[in-house]
mmCIF file of C-alpha atoms in Angstrom:
data_model
loop_
_atom_site.group_PDB
_atom_site.id
_atom_site.type_symbol
_atom_site.label_atom_id
_atom_site.label_comp_id
_atom_site.label_asym_id
_atom_site.label_seq_id
_atom_site.Cartn_x
_atom_site.Cartn_y
_atom_site.Cartn_z
ATOM 1 C CA UNK A 124 0.000 0.000 0.000
ATOM 2 C CA UNK A 125 1.279 3.448 -0.946
ATOM 3 C CA UNK A 126 0.752 6.319 1.499
ATOM 4 C CA UNK A 127 1.494 10.024 1.513
ATOM 5 C CA UNK A 128 0.956 12.698 4.194
ATOM 6 C CA UNK A 129 -1.186 15.628 2.993
ATOM 7 C CA UNK A 130 -1.294 19.051 4.633
ATOM 8 C CA UNK A 131 -4.929 19.849 3.782
ATOM 9 C CA UNK A 132 -7.539 20.640 6.410
ATOM 10 C CA UNK A 133 -10.078 17.866 5.902
ATOM 11 C CA UNK A 134 -13.477 17.546 7.558
ATOM 12 C CA UNK A 135 -16.418 15.149 7.214
ATOM 13 C CA UNK A 136 -19.896 15.873 8.523
ATOM 14 C CA UNK A 137 -23.148 14.262 9.526
ATOM 15 C CA UNK A 138 -25.520 17.205 9.500
ATOM 16 C CA UNK A 139 -23.611 20.000 11.230
ATOM 17 C CA UNK A 140 -21.487 17.639 13.322
ATOM 18 C CA UNK A 141 -17.867 17.245 12.211
ATOM 19 C CA UNK A 142 -17.111 13.547 12.637
ATOM 20 C CA UNK A 143 -13.640 14.123 11.132
ATOM 21 C CA UNK A 144 -11.594 17.286 11.621
ATOM 22 C CA UNK A 145 -7.955 16.811 10.697
ATOM 23 C CA UNK A 146 -4.998 18.801 9.435
ATOM 24 C CA UNK A 147 -2.828 15.697 9.082
ATOM 25 C CA UNK A 148 -4.733 13.300 6.792
ATOM 26 C CA UNK A 149 -2.824 10.390 5.319
ATOM 27 C CA UNK A 150 -3.668 9.744 1.681
ATOM 28 C CA UNK A 151 -3.396 6.065 0.721
ATOM 29 C CA UNK A 152 -3.888 3.897 -2.333
ATOM 30 C CA UNK A 153 -4.964 0.290 -1.862
ATOM 31 C CA UNK A 154 -3.212 -2.274 -4.041
ATOM 32 C CA UNK A 155 -4.454 -2.508 -7.644
ATOM 33 C CA UNK A 156 -7.023 0.250 -7.100
ATOM 34 C CA UNK A 157 -6.475 3.721 -8.598
ATOM 35 C CA UNK A 158 -8.640 5.810 -6.250
ATOM 36 C CA UNK A 159 -7.075 7.178 -3.046
ATOM 37 C CA UNK A 160 -8.796 7.891 0.236
ATOM 38 C CA UNK A 161 -7.899 9.283 3.640
ATOM 39 C CA UNK A 162 -6.776 7.474 6.772
ATOM 40 C CA UNK A 163 -7.247 9.708 9.802
ATOM 41 C CA UNK A 164 -5.569 9.787 13.187
ATOM 42 C CA UNK A 165 -7.959 8.653 15.935
ATOM 43 C CA UNK A 166 -7.437 11.944 17.772
ATOM 44 C CA UNK A 167 -9.030 13.744 14.806
ATOM 45 C CA UNK A 168 -12.152 11.552 14.723
ATOM 46 C CA UNK A 169 -15.168 11.768 17.034
ATOM 47 C CA UNK A 170 -14.622 8.222 18.229
ATOM 48 C CA UNK A 171 -17.463 8.720 20.716
ATOM 49 C CA UNK A 172 -19.757 8.629 17.674
ATOM 50 C CA UNK A 173 -18.375 5.286 16.430
ATOM 51 C CA UNK A 174 -20.028 2.026 17.488
ATOM 52 C CA UNK A 175 -18.286 -1.276 16.619
ATOM 53 C CA UNK A 176 -20.427 -3.471 14.409
ATOM 54 C CA UNK A 177 -20.286 -6.763 12.546
ATOM 55 C CA UNK A 178 -19.093 -6.834 8.926
ATOM 56 C CA UNK A 179 -21.760 -5.991 6.352
ATOM 57 C CA UNK A 180 -23.396 -8.857 4.468
ATOM 58 C CA UNK A 181 -21.814 -9.784 1.181
ATOM 59 C CA UNK A 182 -22.795 -7.329 -1.533
ATOM 60 C CA UNK A 183 -21.829 -6.291 -5.026
ATOM 61 C CA UNK A 184 -18.406 -4.722 -5.346
ATOM 62 C CA UNK A 185 -18.215 -0.957 -4.927
ATOM 63 C CA UNK A 186 -15.389 1.543 -5.090
ATOM 64 C CA UNK A 187 -16.724 3.086 -1.876
ATOM 65 C CA UNK A 188 -15.964 -0.054 0.118
ATOM 66 C CA UNK A 189 -12.549 -1.111 1.432
ATOM 67 C CA UNK A 190 -10.591 -3.061 -1.149
ATOM 68 C CA UNK A 191 -8.576 -5.030 1.411
ATOM 69 C CA UNK A 192 -9.113 -6.839 4.727
ATOM 70 C CA UNK A 193 -10.878 -4.912 7.515
ATOM 71 C CA UNK A 194 -10.033 -5.515 11.173
ATOM 72 C CA UNK A 195 -13.042 -3.622 12.567
ATOM 73 C CA UNK A 196 -16.202 -2.007 11.203
ATOM 74 C CA UNK A 197 -18.098 0.866 12.839
ATOM 75 C CA UNK A 198 -21.471 2.526 12.554
ATOM 76 C CA UNK A 199 -21.455 6.302 12.869
ATOM 77 C CA UNK A 200 -24.223 7.402 15.262
ATOM 78 C CA UNK A 201 -25.080 11.102 15.607
ATOM 79 C CA UNK A 202 -28.151 11.693 17.749
ATOM 80 C CA UNK A 203 -30.927 9.533 16.323
ATOM 81 C CA UNK A 204 -29.097 9.096 13.017
ATOM 82 C CA UNK A 205 -27.233 5.822 12.471
ATOM 83 C CA UNK A 206 -24.995 5.509 9.418
ATOM 84 C CA UNK A 207 -24.207 1.779 9.123
ATOM 85 C CA UNK A 208 -20.706 0.636 8.204
ATOM 86 C CA UNK A 209 -19.611 4.226 7.632
ATOM 87 C CA UNK A 210 -16.148 3.729 9.163
ATOM 88 C CA UNK A 211 -13.575 0.985 9.440
ATOM 89 C CA UNK A 212 -10.044 0.105 10.429
ATOM 90 C CA UNK A 213 -7.971 -1.663 7.786
ATOM 91 C CA UNK A 214 -5.762 -4.611 8.628
ATOM 92 C CA UNK A 215 -2.874 -3.351 6.494
ATOM 93 C CA UNK A 216 -0.102 -2.233 8.899
ATOM 94 C CA UNK A 217 0.530 0.898 6.832
ATOM 95 C CA UNK A 218 -2.767 2.388 8.060
ATOM 96 C CA UNK A 219 -3.903 0.012 10.816
ATOM 97 C CA UNK A 220 -3.378 2.677 13.470
ATOM 98 C CA UNK A 221 -5.768 5.087 11.721
ATOM 99 C CA UNK A 222 -9.475 5.182 10.886
ATOM 100 C CA UNK A 223 -11.084 5.329 7.451
ATOM 101 C CA UNK A 224 -14.512 6.864 6.859
ATOM 102 C CA UNK A 225 -16.715 6.200 3.865
ATOM 103 C CA UNK A 226 -17.294 8.537 0.915
ATOM 104 C CA UNK A 227 -20.383 6.574 -0.136
ATOM 105 C CA UNK A 228 -23.262 9.011 -0.751
ATOM 106 C CA UNK A 229 -25.821 8.868 2.033
ATOM 107 C CA UNK A 230 -23.416 7.819 4.788
ATOM 108 C CA UNK A 231 -21.510 10.964 5.683
ATOM 109 C CA UNK A 232 -23.290 14.063 4.400
ATOM 110 C CA UNK A 233 -20.312 15.975 3.060
ATOM 111 C CA UNK A 234 -16.540 16.179 2.940
ATOM 112 C CA UNK A 235 -14.487 19.362 2.672
ATOM 113 C CA UNK A 236 -10.862 20.027 1.797
ATOM 114 C CA UNK A 237 -10.129 23.422 3.354
ATOM 115 C CA UNK A 238 -13.479 25.191 2.750
ATOM 116 C CA UNK A 239 -14.269 23.538 -0.598
ATOM 117 C CA UNK A 240 -16.733 20.652 -0.727
ATOM 118 C CA UNK A 241 -15.330 17.521 -2.382
ATOM 119 C CA UNK A 242 -17.395 14.553 -3.569
ATOM 120 C CA UNK A 243 -16.624 11.019 -4.657
ATOM 121 C CA UNK A 244 -13.128 10.652 -3.218
ATOM 122 C CA UNK A 245 -10.142 12.815 -2.293
ATOM 123 C CA UNK A 246 -8.362 14.503 -5.154
ATOM 124 C CA UNK A 247 -5.152 12.739 -6.108
ATOM 125 C CA UNK A 248 -2.167 15.150 -6.221
ATOM 126 C CA UNK A 249 -0.674 13.097 -9.062
ATOM 127 C CA UNK A 250 -3.856 12.887 -11.113
ATOM 128 C CA UNK A 251 -4.092 14.701 -14.435
ATOM 129 C CA UNK A 252 -7.032 15.048 -16.807
ATOM 130 C CA UNK A 253 -6.677 16.427 -20.353
ATOM 131 C CA UNK A 254 -9.165 16.625 -23.225
ATOM 132 C CA UNK A 255 -8.317 16.970 -26.909
ATOM 133 C CA UNK A 256 -10.586 17.224 -29.929
ATOM 134 C CA UNK A 257 -9.644 14.784 -32.677
ATOM 135 C CA UNK A 258 -10.556 13.533 -36.156
ATOM 136 C CA UNK A 259 -9.624 9.912 -35.441
ATOM 137 C CA UNK A 260 -12.070 7.308 -36.725
ATOM 138 C CA UNK A 261 -13.529 5.513 -33.697
ATOM 139 C CA UNK A 262 -15.780 2.458 -34.036
ATOM 140 C CA UNK A 263 -17.373 0.821 -30.996
ATOM 141 C CA UNK A 264 -18.859 -2.709 -31.014
ATOM 142 C CA UNK A 265 -19.900 -5.345 -28.519
ATOM 143 C CA UNK A 266 -20.191 -8.968 -29.683
ATOM 144 C CA UNK A 267 -20.229 -7.739 -33.262
ATOM 145 C CA UNK A 268 -23.084 -5.264 -32.691
ATOM 146 C CA UNK A 269 -22.269 -1.720 -33.802
ATOM 147 C CA UNK A 270 -22.682 0.795 -30.961
ATOM 148 C CA UNK A 271 -21.012 3.898 -32.421
ATOM 149 C CA UNK A 272 -19.074 5.149 -35.439
ATOM 150 C CA UNK A 273 -17.506 8.604 -35.275
ATOM 151 C CA UNK A 274 -14.821 10.771 -36.826
ATOM 152 C CA UNK A 275 -15.387 13.568 -34.300
ATOM 153 C CA UNK A 276 -14.264 12.195 -30.942
ATOM 154 C CA UNK A 277 -13.003 14.133 -27.972
ATOM 155 C CA UNK A 278 -10.254 12.151 -26.291
ATOM 156 C CA UNK A 279 -9.995 12.306 -22.517
ATOM 157 C CA UNK A 280 -6.656 11.326 -21.012
ATOM 158 C CA UNK A 281 -6.751 10.576 -17.288
ATOM 159 C CA UNK A 282 -3.919 9.335 -15.117
ATOM 160 C CA UNK A 283 -4.113 5.604 -14.471
ATOM 161 C CA UNK A 284 -7.029 4.955 -16.826
ATOM 162 C CA UNK A 285 -7.373 4.093 -20.501
ATOM 163 C CA UNK A 286 -8.093 6.914 -22.931
ATOM 164 C CA UNK A 287 -11.832 7.554 -23.085
ATOM 165 C CA UNK A 288 -13.454 8.464 -26.406
ATOM 166 C CA UNK A 289 -16.336 10.930 -25.993
ATOM 167 C CA UNK A 290 -18.526 10.778 -29.089
ATOM 168 C CA UNK A 291 -21.298 13.028 -30.449
ATOM 169 C CA UNK A 292 -24.691 11.456 -29.602
ATOM 170 C CA UNK A 293 -25.704 11.442 -33.255
ATOM 171 C CA UNK A 294 -22.763 9.070 -33.933
ATOM 172 C CA UNK A 295 -24.065 6.556 -31.382
ATOM 173 C CA UNK A 296 -26.541 3.802 -32.327
ATOM 174 C CA UNK A 297 -29.268 4.740 -29.867
ATOM 175 C CA UNK A 298 -31.391 1.648 -30.603
ATOM 176 C CA UNK A 299 -28.557 -0.573 -29.346
ATOM 177 C CA UNK A 300 -28.658 1.047 -25.904
ATOM 178 C CA UNK A 301 -31.199 1.266 -23.118
ATOM 179 C CA UNK A 302 -31.319 4.111 -20.608
ATOM 180 C CA UNK A 303 -30.528 3.227 -16.993
ATOM 181 C CA UNK A 304 -30.966 5.164 -13.775
ATOM 182 C CA UNK A 305 -27.671 6.205 -12.281
ATOM 183 C CA UNK A 306 -25.990 9.395 -11.141
ATOM 184 C CA UNK A 307 -22.302 9.423 -10.345
ATOM 185 C CA UNK A 308 -19.736 12.029 -9.447
ATOM 186 C CA UNK A 309 -16.098 12.493 -10.363
ATOM 187 C CA UNK A 310 -14.062 15.119 -8.485
ATOM 188 C CA UNK A 311 -12.311 16.077 -11.740
ATOM 189 C CA UNK A 312 -15.210 16.006 -14.208
ATOM 190 C CA UNK A 313 -18.431 16.582 -12.281
ATOM 191 C CA UNK A 314 -21.755 14.715 -12.367
ATOM 192 C CA UNK A 315 -22.622 12.052 -14.936
ATOM 193 C CA UNK A 316 -26.405 11.883 -14.892
ATOM 194 C CA UNK A 317 -27.145 9.750 -17.948
ATOM 195 C CA UNK A 318 -26.154 6.083 -18.255
ATOM 196 C CA UNK A 319 -26.943 3.312 -20.721
ATOM 197 C CA UNK A 320 -26.778 -0.459 -20.813
ATOM 198 C CA UNK A 321 -26.952 -2.836 -23.770
ATOM 199 C CA UNK A 322 -30.391 -3.669 -25.132
ATOM 200 C CA UNK A 323 -29.233 -7.135 -26.261
ATOM 201 C CA UNK A 324 -27.367 -7.810 -22.998
ATOM 202 C CA UNK A 325 -29.396 -6.403 -20.094
ATOM 203 C CA UNK A 326 -26.969 -7.976 -17.650
ATOM 204 C CA UNK A 327 -24.327 -5.459 -18.783
ATOM 205 C CA UNK A 328 -25.106 -2.293 -16.860
ATOM 206 C CA UNK A 329 -23.675 1.184 -17.172
ATOM 207 C CA UNK A 330 -21.612 0.532 -20.292
ATOM 208 C CA UNK A 331 -21.904 4.156 -21.495
ATOM 209 C CA UNK A 332 -22.397 7.520 -19.841
ATOM 210 C CA UNK A 333 -22.663 11.262 -20.477
ATOM 211 C CA UNK A 334 -21.741 14.456 -18.624
ATOM 212 C CA UNK A 335 -24.235 17.142 -19.577
ATOM 213 C CA UNK A 336 -22.593 19.907 -17.544
ATOM 214 C CA UNK A 337 -19.006 18.879 -16.801
ATOM 215 C CA UNK A 338 -16.482 21.017 -14.993
ATOM 216 C CA UNK A 339 -14.889 23.829 -16.970
ATOM 217 C CA UNK A 340 -11.555 22.041 -17.387
ATOM 218 C CA UNK A 341 -13.240 19.285 -19.420
ATOM 219 C CA UNK A 342 -16.164 21.182 -20.937
ATOM 220 C CA UNK A 343 -15.398 19.738 -24.386
ATOM 221 C CA UNK A 344 -16.990 16.427 -23.321
ATOM 222 C CA UNK A 345 -20.357 18.052 -22.541
ATOM 223 C CA UNK A 346 -23.287 16.118 -24.005
ATOM 224 C CA UNK A 347 -21.044 13.434 -25.503
ATOM 225 C CA UNK A 348 -21.248 9.685 -24.920
ATOM 226 C CA UNK A 349 -18.341 7.533 -23.774
ATOM 227 C CA UNK A 350 -18.064 3.759 -23.446
ATOM 228 C CA UNK A 351 -16.016 1.641 -21.082
ATOM 229 C CA UNK A 352 -13.033 0.477 -23.120
ATOM 230 C CA UNK A 353 -12.975 -2.483 -20.756
ATOM 231 C CA UNK A 354 -16.380 -3.743 -21.939
ATOM 232 C CA UNK A 355 -16.497 -2.961 -25.658
ATOM 233 C CA UNK A 356 -14.426 -3.625 -28.770
ATOM 234 C CA UNK A 357 -12.799 -0.458 -30.077
ATOM 235 C CA UNK A 358 -11.258 0.279 -33.451
ATOM 236 C CA UNK A 359 -9.315 3.510 -33.850
ATOM 237 C CA UNK A 360 -8.251 4.441 -37.392
ATOM 238 C CA UNK A 361 -9.098 0.872 -38.470
ATOM 239 C CA UNK A 362 -6.807 -0.669 -35.847
ATOM 240 C CA UNK A 363 -8.423 -2.800 -33.115
ATOM 241 C CA UNK A 364 -7.493 -1.849 -29.563
ATOM 242 C CA UNK A 365 -7.027 -4.593 -26.985
ATOM 243 C CA UNK A 366 -9.616 -4.602 -24.221
ATOM 244 C CA UNK A 367 -8.343 -2.400 -21.421
ATOM 245 C CA UNK A 368 -7.936 -3.957 -17.983
ATOM 246 C CA UNK A 369 -8.941 -2.004 -14.904
ATOM 247 C CA UNK A 370 -11.169 -2.366 -11.814
ATOM 248 C CA UNK A 371 -14.077 -1.762 -14.216
ATOM 249 C CA UNK A 372 -13.407 -4.753 -16.461
ATOM 250 C CA UNK A 373 -16.155 -6.969 -15.053
ATOM 251 C CA UNK A 374 -19.797 -6.901 -16.135
ATOM 252 C CA UNK A 375 -21.071 -5.611 -12.829
ATOM 253 C CA UNK A 376 -22.766 -2.456 -11.567
ATOM 254 C CA UNK A 377 -20.169 0.267 -11.740
ATOM 255 C CA UNK A 378 -21.283 2.617 -8.968
ATOM 256 C CA UNK A 379 -17.550 3.468 -8.970
ATOM 257 C CA UNK A 380 -18.344 6.116 -11.439
ATOM 258 C CA UNK A 381 -18.651 8.431 -8.482
ATOM 259 C CA UNK A 382 -14.910 8.102 -8.207
ATOM 260 C CA UNK A 383 -12.647 7.577 -11.094
ATOM 261 C CA UNK A 384 -13.535 5.609 -13.989
ATOM 262 C CA UNK A 385 -15.257 7.697 -16.565
#
């Protein structure tokens, strides 16, 4: 596990109660997972609001959950509000002496770095996002079914992830997709509020998404549709690209979109 001290003032709230208030957060990256989070010194956590609890029942994988072994789970209880499994202590010795609190929406109400609200996960100091307009010819298929064909992509380059191709909606085969309810957040790009699955493969969820009002730094992707390279077959300038491998390679609900992936 990689760790790095950060000198930001970080707070996490339930209502108006600061459950975390630290000026010495430790940023850490769990093995084989690109999204960092904070481990916090016990002295900077309202431990009187933590109640030890049993592990949660087995559930679908989520980027908001710990990616490694947990030595103890906690509910966060503020007044009559109980936030189940909102905190934990990891078994990894690099952070075992600290506490980790969840960024899953609906558990803690908000996180701030200094006085700016941050959603999804902490910002990575080594993370870079760049967008470039292009005239490359991009073709997207799944199991031989055409999903998109465009010569007007916007390419989004993001540290630790495969290049994403954001395509004009008119270059996407709408009949091959089915709209799905989902709303995710990326600290670098904003809210993605439109998602699609495959009409012919309903078990494949969230294969494509769109940011209607992205952050200014990536405004060129506004209204465009991108597909998970990990789940489709891409050709770029008539050359097939190998399927990318990442935490999003499996056909499973990718609620991780709130963090990193798109």
